[in-house]
Amino acid sequence: MRLILIRHGQSGNNLIFEQTGGSSGRHPDTPLTALGHEQAARTADFLAGPSPDLPWRVTHLYTSLMTRAVQTARPIAEALDLPLLPHPEAYEVGGPFDEDEQTGERTPVAGASRTALAGISDRLRLPDWAGDEGWYTGPFEAEGAARARAGRVVSSLRAAWSDDDVIALVTHGYFTQFLIQELVGVDGMSGWIRIHNTALSLFEDRDWGGTLALRLGWTPHLTGAEITE
């Protein structure tokens, strides 16, 4: 399998943290900012256009169902003329959640409704479990559970597609840390790999039984102030 991980574009919560260093005023399922939409458009153009630096053309496109991820995936699906496939376990660590600003307590929320998600992109192939009450039914997720979930995501993609397929997955910065660990066979990391908004990370399974990381946090489609955390 060849896999391209794509972090979503700048979200409202990303901007709040950039401006304040905190999370006061965050949205439980934050949408993209105007810059985030521009980053997504530039990502789509790069993936669809001829580039000597991009080794593959995407054949299948998946997305987390968090709003910012679907909004990022929409122009990519259009540029590549692909259906947009939701992955039920590609959401950010913790899932969609609300946070009490006084106590810091985090409680899960249901995520965007089927109607809201369908309104983002008519290419999105929504499953039956994504209803109008929202798609997320789990608890607030602990970090340890996220690593196991990353393993399930990678295994499911490998099982679904052949070595000739190129899978792109629009996902999230924190969860990408666990996906990278799973792909390259690292049990844990004491540090952090910087993954900017809409950064690309490329992986290829090799005949010798391992996975090669070709690029990590790659942003050839962005310049200057377009590169955000």
XYZ file of N, CA and C in Angstrom:
687
model
N 0.844 -1.198 0.000
C 0.000 0.000 0.000
C 0.876 1.243 0.000
N 0.432 2.242 -0.733
C 1.047 3.560 -0.680
C 0.028 4.513 -0.068
N 0.457 5.265 0.901
C -0.467 6.050 1.722
C 0.033 7.483 1.865
N -0.878 8.435 1.654
C -0.594 9.844 1.897
C -1.503 10.317 3.028
N -0.909 10.688 4.148
C -1.660 11.296 5.236
C -1.688 12.801 5.020
N -2.861 13.396 5.147
C -3.044 14.834 4.947
C -3.690 15.405 6.206
N -3.016 16.332 6.849
C -3.662 17.007 7.971
C -4.651 18.035 7.413
N -5.738 18.266 8.133
C -6.726 19.267 7.718
C -6.117 20.670 7.678
N -6.796 21.594 7.015
C -6.378 22.989 6.985
C -6.580 23.675 8.328
N -6.118 24.916 8.402
C -6.240 25.662 9.655
C -7.697 25.736 10.098
N -7.938 25.364 11.344
C -9.291 25.402 11.898
C -9.452 26.603 12.815
N -10.684 26.861 13.184
C -10.939 27.926 14.143
C -10.231 27.695 15.456
N -10.192 26.447 15.914
C -9.488 26.148 17.163
C -7.981 26.329 17.019
N -7.433 25.966 15.862
C -6.011 26.222 15.616
C -5.700 27.705 15.728
N -6.572 28.531 15.160
C -6.357 29.972 15.171
C -6.442 30.529 16.597
N -7.406 30.033 17.367
C -7.522 30.457 18.766
C -6.229 30.154 19.517
N -5.692 28.947 19.322
C -4.462 28.583 20.025
C -3.286 29.441 19.544
N -3.233 29.702 18.246
C -2.152 30.540 17.706
C -2.190 31.942 18.309
N -3.394 32.462 18.504
C -3.537 33.838 18.975
C -3.436 33.965 20.490
N -3.857 32.922 21.225
C -3.950 33.035 22.676
C -3.089 32.039 23.438
N -2.660 30.966 22.767
C -1.929 29.922 23.466
C -2.810 29.034 24.323
N -4.135 29.180 24.193
C -5.073 28.387 24.981
C -6.237 27.904 24.149
N -7.273 27.403 24.843
C -8.422 26.834 24.147
C -9.736 27.518 24.506
N -9.675 28.624 25.229
C -10.898 29.320 25.598
C -11.639 29.775 24.346
N -12.927 29.405 24.268
C -13.739 29.758 23.106
C -13.719 28.734 21.998
N -13.069 27.587 22.223
C -12.978 26.563 21.186
C -14.348 25.997 20.837
N -14.451 25.464 19.627
C -15.676 24.821 19.143
C -15.474 23.313 19.210
N -16.473 22.524 19.626
C -16.282 21.077 19.751
C -16.035 20.364 18.425
N -16.493 20.941 17.324
C -16.243 20.355 15.998
C -15.950 21.507 15.040
N -14.821 22.136 15.252
C -14.495 23.412 14.619
C -14.390 23.325 13.094
N -14.905 24.321 12.384
C -14.726 24.377 10.933
C -13.386 25.019 10.572
N -13.089 25.056 9.285
C -11.899 25.727 8.785
C -12.051 27.242 8.842
N -10.920 27.908 8.952
C -10.871 29.353 8.745
C -10.802 29.635 7.234
N -10.846 30.919 6.872
C -10.669 31.286 5.467
C -9.316 30.808 4.953
N -8.270 30.948 5.780
C -6.952 30.459 5.383
C -6.958 28.942 5.252
N -7.668 28.263 6.135
C -7.769 26.816 6.046
C -8.367 26.363 4.728
N -9.398 27.064 4.262
C -9.991 26.734 2.958
C -8.989 26.969 1.833
N -8.198 28.036 1.936
C -7.182 28.311 0.919
C -6.094 27.234 0.927
N -5.678 26.816 2.102
C -4.702 25.728 2.191
C -5.243 24.449 1.550
N -6.518 24.152 1.795
C -7.132 22.961 1.206
C -7.157 23.057 -0.308
N -7.477 24.224 -0.844
C -7.502 24.414 -2.293
C -6.111 24.222 -2.888
N -5.093 24.723 -2.222
C -3.721 24.570 -2.711
C -3.284 23.102 -2.656
N -3.714 22.397 -1.627
C -3.426 20.968 -1.537
C -4.052 20.219 -2.707
N -5.301 20.547 -3.007
C -6.006 19.900 -4.109
C -5.290 20.148 -5.436
N -4.882 21.384 -5.666
C -4.180 21.712 -6.911
C -2.868 20.938 -7.022
N -2.151 20.823 -5.907
C -0.872 20.116 -5.927
C -1.064 18.632 -6.211
N -2.031 18.014 -5.553
C -2.248 16.580 -5.732
C -2.775 16.249 -7.120
N -3.494 17.180 -7.728
C -4.077 16.927 -9.054
C -3.148 17.309 -10.191
N -2.225 18.208 -9.933
C -1.398 18.725 -11.009
C -0.125 17.931 -11.217
N 0.541 18.144 -12.338
C 1.829 17.474 -12.566
C 2.912 18.072 -11.679
N 3.613 17.217 -10.954
C 4.712 17.676 -10.115
C 5.807 16.626 -10.132
N 7.031 17.014 -10.468
C 8.129 16.036 -10.450
C 8.452 15.535 -9.046
N 7.983 16.249 -8.029
C 8.286 15.870 -6.647
C 7.257 14.924 -6.040
N 6.081 14.818 -6.664
C 5.026 13.950 -6.133
C 5.075 12.613 -6.863
N 5.412 11.527 -6.172
C 5.663 10.266 -6.872
C 4.419 9.519 -7.326
N 3.257 9.840 -6.771
C 2.063 9.055 -7.059
C 0.864 9.952 -7.336
N -0.151 9.362 -7.969
C -1.447 10.013 -8.091
C -2.447 9.230 -7.244
N -3.217 9.936 -6.453
C -4.160 9.313 -5.524
C -5.241 8.553 -6.292
N -5.524 7.327 -5.857
C -6.587 6.522 -6.464
C -7.820 6.410 -5.573
N -7.659 6.597 -4.261
C -8.782 6.487 -3.329
C -8.590 7.518 -2.223
N -9.670 8.233 -1.891
C -9.591 9.337 -0.934
C -10.527 9.087 0.246
N -9.947 9.080 1.459
C -10.696 8.915 2.695
C -10.620 10.192 3.524
N -11.581 10.327 4.435
C -11.550 11.451 5.359
C -12.121 11.077 6.714
N -11.588 11.704 7.737
C -12.257 11.782 9.037
C -13.592 12.498 8.837
N -14.553 12.218 9.704
C -15.844 12.906 9.594
C -15.929 14.163 10.456
N -14.835 14.575 11.049
C -14.859 15.868 11.732
C -14.937 16.961 10.664
N -15.681 18.014 10.969
C -16.034 19.016 9.960
C -14.820 19.573 9.240
N -13.776 19.905 9.980
C -12.598 20.510 9.357
C -11.922 19.568 8.371
N -11.980 18.270 8.635
C -11.381 17.298 7.721
C -12.206 17.169 6.442
N -13.525 17.089 6.584
C -14.380 16.969 5.390
C -14.261 18.224 4.524
N -14.201 19.382 5.153
C -14.030 20.618 4.404
C -12.693 20.633 3.660
N -11.667 20.084 4.256
C -10.362 19.997 3.593
C -10.403 19.011 2.442
N -11.092 17.900 2.643
C -11.138 16.851 1.620
C -11.998 17.235 0.412
N -12.971 18.114 0.608
C -13.897 18.439 -0.479
C -13.191 18.898 -1.759
N -12.323 19.924 -1.729
C -11.689 20.338 -2.977
C -10.730 19.293 -3.542
N -10.160 18.461 -2.672
C -9.279 17.395 -3.153
C -10.082 16.381 -3.961
N -11.245 15.978 -3.438
C -12.101 15.043 -4.166
C -12.523 15.611 -5.512
N -12.832 16.883 -5.539
C -13.244 17.513 -6.791
C -12.092 17.582 -7.786
N -10.913 17.974 -7.314
C -9.769 18.098 -8.211
C -9.340 16.754 -8.781
N -9.467 15.696 -7.984
C -9.062 14.359 -8.414
C -10.207 13.572 -9.036
N -11.426 14.134 -8.984
C -12.625 13.470 -9.501
C -12.809 12.098 -8.853
N -12.791 12.107 -7.506
C -12.923 10.878 -6.744
C -14.090 10.979 -5.769
N -14.714 9.838 -5.450
C -15.664 9.840 -4.337
C -14.903 10.060 -3.034
N -15.595 10.592 -2.048
C -14.995 10.887 -0.747
C -15.510 9.863 0.253
N -14.605 9.032 0.741
C -14.970 7.894 1.578
C -14.715 8.219 3.050
N -15.736 8.210 3.881
C -15.514 8.462 5.306
C -14.873 7.256 5.984
N -13.887 7.520 6.832
C -13.325 6.435 7.639
C -13.825 6.621 9.069
N -14.493 5.631 9.622
C -15.134 5.813 10.927
C -14.167 6.022 12.081
N -12.879 5.680 11.891
C -11.941 5.769 13.010
C -10.776 6.732 12.758
N -10.920 7.636 11.797
C -9.820 8.554 11.459
C -9.925 9.897 12.165
N -10.817 10.025 13.146
C -11.038 11.294 13.834
C -9.881 11.640 14.773
N -9.867 12.891 15.236
C -8.803 13.360 16.113
C -8.865 12.668 17.469
N -7.721 12.615 18.129
C -7.642 12.035 19.473
C -8.648 12.741 20.391
N -9.433 11.947 21.090
C -10.463 12.491 21.955
C -11.832 12.474 21.329
N -11.882 12.502 19.977
C -13.168 12.626 19.297
C -13.685 14.052 19.413
N -14.845 14.335 18.850
C -15.436 15.662 19.052
C -15.861 15.812 20.514
N -15.463 16.920 21.142
C -15.775 17.071 22.557
C -15.941 18.543 22.919
N -16.665 18.748 23.995
C -16.802 20.076 24.592
C -15.950 20.107 25.845
N -15.468 21.306 26.182
C -14.588 21.446 27.338
C -15.102 22.545 28.250
N -15.285 22.215 29.516
C -15.699 23.207 30.499
C -14.525 24.129 30.804
N -14.692 25.410 30.537
C -13.575 26.340 30.700
C -13.186 26.536 32.161
N -14.077 26.236 33.081
C -13.771 26.401 34.502
C -13.062 25.174 35.075
N -13.570 23.993 34.752
C -13.040 22.769 35.356
C -12.090 22.004 34.439
N -12.151 22.286 33.123
C -11.353 21.526 32.167
C -11.958 20.178 31.820
N -13.125 19.861 32.377
C -13.761 18.577 32.091
C -14.168 18.511 30.627
N -13.913 17.365 30.007
C -14.208 17.170 28.595
C -15.315 16.132 28.436
N -16.331 16.489 27.663
C -17.455 15.592 27.434
C -17.655 15.419 25.932
N -17.939 14.193 25.480
C -18.091 13.959 24.043
C -19.347 14.608 23.493
N -19.292 14.990 22.221
C -20.463 15.456 21.490
C -20.628 14.578 20.261
N -21.788 14.677 19.626
C -22.139 13.724 18.566
C -21.506 14.035 17.220
N -20.893 15.207 17.064
C -20.333 15.545 15.761
C -21.395 16.067 14.819
N -20.980 16.384 13.594
C -21.894 16.967 12.614
C -22.969 15.967 12.194
N -24.129 16.487 11.876
C -25.242 15.639 11.430
C -25.026 15.192 9.990
N -25.791 14.200 9.601
C -25.744 13.702 8.221
C -26.059 14.825 7.236
N -27.053 15.626 7.574
C -27.450 16.724 6.687
C -26.321 17.740 6.550
N -25.680 18.069 7.672
C -24.588 19.040 7.625
C -23.409 18.509 6.822
N -23.062 17.250 7.010
C -21.945 16.667 6.270
C -22.241 16.589 4.781
N -23.447 16.183 4.440
C -23.818 16.107 3.026
C -23.780 17.482 2.381
N -24.039 18.520 3.173
C -23.995 19.877 2.646
C -22.592 20.362 2.334
N -21.579 19.728 2.922
C -20.195 20.111 2.641
C -19.767 19.598 1.280
N -20.108 18.343 0.978
C -19.680 17.754 -0.293
C -20.667 16.692 -0.746
N -21.098 16.801 -2.000
C -21.988 15.771 -2.535
C -21.207 14.535 -2.982
N -19.885 14.572 -2.860
C -19.065 13.398 -3.154
C -18.907 12.486 -1.932
N -19.329 12.951 -0.777
C -19.158 12.198 0.457
C -20.140 11.027 0.490
N -19.608 9.817 0.618
C -20.414 8.600 0.632
C -20.747 8.246 2.079
N -21.822 8.826 2.581
C -22.139 8.681 3.997
C -22.734 7.308 4.301
N -22.235 6.641 5.328
C -22.782 5.340 5.726
C -24.059 5.520 6.537
N -24.757 4.425 6.768
C -26.014 4.477 7.508
C -25.813 4.949 8.945
N -24.653 4.655 9.527
C -24.450 5.014 10.933
C -24.230 6.512 11.138
N -24.041 7.260 10.073
C -23.916 8.718 10.197
C -25.305 9.325 10.056
N -25.997 9.478 11.178
C -27.388 9.928 11.152
C -27.525 11.408 11.454
N -28.766 11.870 11.484
C -28.999 13.293 11.726
C -28.764 13.690 13.175
N -28.583 12.722 14.051
C -28.236 13.051 15.438
C -26.714 13.208 15.591
N -25.963 12.933 14.542
C -24.506 13.012 14.594
C -23.883 11.646 14.399
N -22.609 11.619 14.037
C -21.943 10.363 13.670
C -21.143 9.740 14.820
N -20.837 10.510 15.886
C -19.952 10.002 16.926
C -20.747 9.569 18.143
N -20.550 8.334 18.569
C -21.275 7.808 19.723
C -20.336 7.334 20.835
N -19.032 7.563 20.675
C -18.074 7.064 21.651
C -17.870 8.015 22.815
N -17.037 7.599 23.773
C -16.691 8.447 24.924
C -15.585 9.426 24.545
N -15.237 10.315 25.466
C -14.006 11.067 25.282
C -12.858 10.066 25.365
N -11.991 10.091 24.380
C -11.005 9.030 24.197
C -9.692 9.330 24.920
N -9.190 8.330 25.621
C -7.875 8.433 26.238
C -6.789 8.214 25.196
N -5.596 8.754 25.472
C -4.490 8.668 24.515
C -4.137 7.230 24.170
N -4.163 6.340 25.152
C -3.818 4.954 24.907
C -4.735 4.286 23.906
N -5.996 4.655 23.927
C -6.942 4.088 22.974
C -6.667 4.577 21.558
N -6.092 5.764 21.421
C -5.822 6.321 20.099
C -4.781 5.498 19.353
N -3.783 4.990 20.049
C -2.769 4.174 19.366
C -3.386 2.898 18.815
N -4.235 2.256 19.599
C -4.902 1.047 19.119
C -5.796 1.371 17.920
N -6.454 2.499 17.975
C -7.322 2.914 16.856
C -6.497 3.177 15.594
N -5.329 3.763 15.751
C -4.451 3.977 14.600
C -4.089 2.658 13.935
N -3.841 1.643 14.748
C -3.557 0.322 14.201
C -4.719 -0.220 13.382
N -5.921 0.004 13.867
C -7.097 -0.481 13.135
C -7.271 0.274 11.815
N -6.993 1.575 11.826
C -7.108 2.357 10.592
C -6.139 1.824 9.546
N -4.873 1.655 9.918
C -3.868 1.177 8.967
C -4.217 -0.223 8.474
N -4.613 -1.102 9.374
C -4.959 -2.473 8.985
C -6.141 -2.500 8.031
N -7.140 -1.664 8.273
C -8.327 -1.659 7.423
C -7.998 -1.182 6.012
N -7.117 -0.204 5.892
C -6.737 0.291 4.567
C -5.901 -0.747 3.818
N -4.992 -1.389 4.518
C -4.194 -2.437 3.868
C -5.075 -3.594 3.389
N -6.077 -3.930 4.184
C -6.961 -5.035 3.812
C -7.848 -4.682 2.618
N -8.171 -3.402 2.469
C -9.124 -2.988 1.432
C -8.493 -2.801 0.067
N -7.189 -2.490 0.017
C -6.584 -2.083 -1.246
C -5.284 -2.820 -1.505
N -4.884 -2.827 -2.766
C -3.691 -3.568 -3.183
C -2.447 -2.684 -3.135
N -1.299 -3.300 -3.438
C -0.042 -2.571 -3.441
C 0.000 -1.481 -4.506
N -0.808 -1.615 -5.544
C -0.805 -0.631 -6.628
C -1.664 0.592 -6.314
N -2.464 0.524 -5.283
C -3.347 1.636 -4.942
C -2.597 2.700 -4.157
N -3.060 3.946 -4.334
C -2.510 5.081 -3.585
C -3.660 5.683 -2.788
N -3.588 5.546 -1.488
C -4.656 5.980 -0.599
C -4.270 7.321 0.020
N -5.168 8.275 -0.025
C -4.995 9.523 0.718
C -6.021 9.555 1.844
N -5.589 9.967 3.024
C -6.456 10.040 4.195
C -6.330 11.421 4.813
N -7.423 12.169 4.845
C -7.441 13.473 5.497
C -7.768 13.245 6.971
N -6.832 13.612 7.826
C -6.981 13.322 9.243
C -6.451 14.507 10.063
N -5.843 14.242 11.212
C -5.587 15.290 12.202
C -4.160 15.221 12.736
N -3.684 16.349 13.258
C -2.299 16.466 13.666
C -1.893 15.539 14.789
N -2.686 15.479 15.845
C -2.359 14.622 16.988
C -2.487 13.151 16.587
N -3.573 12.798 15.912
C -3.774 11.402 15.533
C -2.708 10.937 14.542
N -2.210 11.844 13.713
C -1.149 11.486 12.773
C 0.084 10.958 13.499
N 0.368 11.474 14.701
C 1.509 10.971 15.464
C 1.383 9.464 15.694
N 0.191 8.991 15.993
C -0.035 7.574 16.248
C -0.054 6.767 14.951
N -0.577 7.363 13.893
C -0.548 6.679 12.596
C 0.895 6.470 12.135
N 1.743 7.469 12.318
C 3.147 7.333 11.943
C 3.815 6.225 12.755
N 3.576 6.198 14.056
C 4.146 5.150 14.898
C 3.719 3.771 14.406
N 2.448 3.643 14.073
C 1.932 2.358 13.606
C 2.551 1.964 12.272
N 2.673 2.904 11.364
C 3.181 2.602 10.024
C 4.640 2.174 10.041
N 5.457 2.834 10.854
C 6.889 2.522 10.837
C 7.297 1.583 11.970
N 6.337 1.146 12.785
C 6.617 0.143 13.798
C 7.346 0.656 15.020
N 6.988 1.864 15.454
C 7.576 2.444 16.658
C 6.575 2.295 17.798
N 7.027 1.769 18.936
C 6.120 1.527 20.053
C 5.676 2.809 20.746
N 6.490 3.839 20.681
C 6.133 5.094 21.322
C 7.188 6.141 21.028
N 6.835 7.398 21.208
C 7.779 8.490 20.979
C 7.727 9.446 22.157
N 8.894 9.914 22.593
C 8.941 10.909 23.653
C 8.815 12.317 23.089
N 8.979 12.447 21.765
C 8.885 13.750 21.111
C 7.660 13.846 20.218
N 7.731 14.775 19.294
C 6.586 15.120 18.450
C 7.088 15.462 17.054
N 6.420 14.975 16.038
C 6.753 15.314 14.653
C 5.872 16.485 14.228
N 6.483 17.557 13.794
C 5.705 18.736 13.412
C 4.941 18.443 12.122
N 3.632 18.588 12.187
C 2.746 18.380 11.043
C 1.921 19.651 10.881
N 2.302 20.517 9.961
C 1.565 21.747 9.745
C 0.205 21.462 9.105
N -0.643 22.460 9.095
C -1.952 22.316 8.433
C -1.766 21.990 6.958
N -2.464 20.964 6.506
C -2.437 20.373 5.155
C -1.084 19.791 4.773
N -0.206 19.544 5.743
C 1.050 18.853 5.441
C 0.772 17.438 4.955
N 1.646 16.955 4.088
C 1.543 15.622 3.510
C 2.632 14.728 4.100
N 2.266 13.501 4.437
C 3.232 12.501 4.883
C 3.033 11.254 4.032
N 4.091 10.799 3.368
C 4.008 9.729 2.377
C 4.684 8.465 2.890
N 3.998 7.328 2.707
C 4.489 6.034 3.171
C 4.278 4.989 2.081
N 5.209 4.036 2.041
C 5.094 2.950 1.064
C 5.512 1.638 1.704
N 4.624 0.643 1.655
C 4.970 -0.699 2.115
C 5.961 -1.315 1.133
N 7.007 -1.933 1.660
C 8.058 -2.506 0.834
C 8.078 -4.031 0.924
N 8.712 -4.664 -0.076
C 8.738 -6.120 -0.158
C 9.448 -6.758 1.022
N 10.356 -6.042 1.656
C 11.089 -6.620 2.769
C 10.274 -6.658 4.055
N 9.012 -6.241 3.977
C 8.111 -6.412 5.103
C 7.930 -5.204 5.981
N 8.579 -4.102 5.649
C 8.420 -2.883 6.425
C 7.814 -1.771 5.598
N 7.644 -0.627 6.224
C 7.074 0.544 5.570
C 8.108 1.661 5.554
N 8.290 2.253 4.388
C 9.242 3.350 4.223
C 8.502 4.677 4.318
N 8.987 5.569 5.178
C 8.447 6.924 5.246
C 9.222 7.793 4.266
N 8.583 8.187 3.171
C 9.245 8.989 2.150
C 9.262 10.470 2.516
N 8.161 10.952 3.101
C 8.050 12.354 3.509
C 7.271 12.419 4.820
N 7.660 13.349 5.677
C 6.914 13.605 6.902
C 6.677 15.111 7.012
N 5.406 15.515 7.151
C 5.092 16.930 7.329
C 5.531 17.796 6.160
N 5.320 17.322 4.955
C 5.796 17.967 3.723
C 4.769 19.007 3.264
N 5.230 20.234 2.963
C 4.311 21.298 2.549
C 4.818 22.021 1.298
N 5.028 21.309 0.187
C 5.519 21.978 -1.024
C 4.490 22.908 -1.656
N 3.239 22.762 -1.286
C 2.146 23.547 -1.866
C 1.894 24.852 -1.110
N 2.605 25.074 0.002
C 2.401 26.252 0.825
C 3.689 27.063 0.919
N 3.522 28.375 1.104
C 4.685 29.246 1.287
C 4.380 30.279 2.364
N 5.418 30.736 3.028
C 5.311 31.873 3.942
C 4.215 31.757 4.976
N 3.342 32.770 5.017
C 2.281 32.845 6.022
C 1.208 31.783 5.819
N 1.225 31.082 4.691
C 0.264 30.001 4.473
C 0.575 28.787 5.339
N 1.783 28.701 5.887
C 2.190 27.567 6.710
C 1.825 27.865 8.160
N 0.907 27.073 8.704
C 0.400 27.306 10.055
C 0.400 26.018 10.845
N 0.337 26.191 12.161
C 0.308 25.055 13.083
C -1.105 24.561 13.288
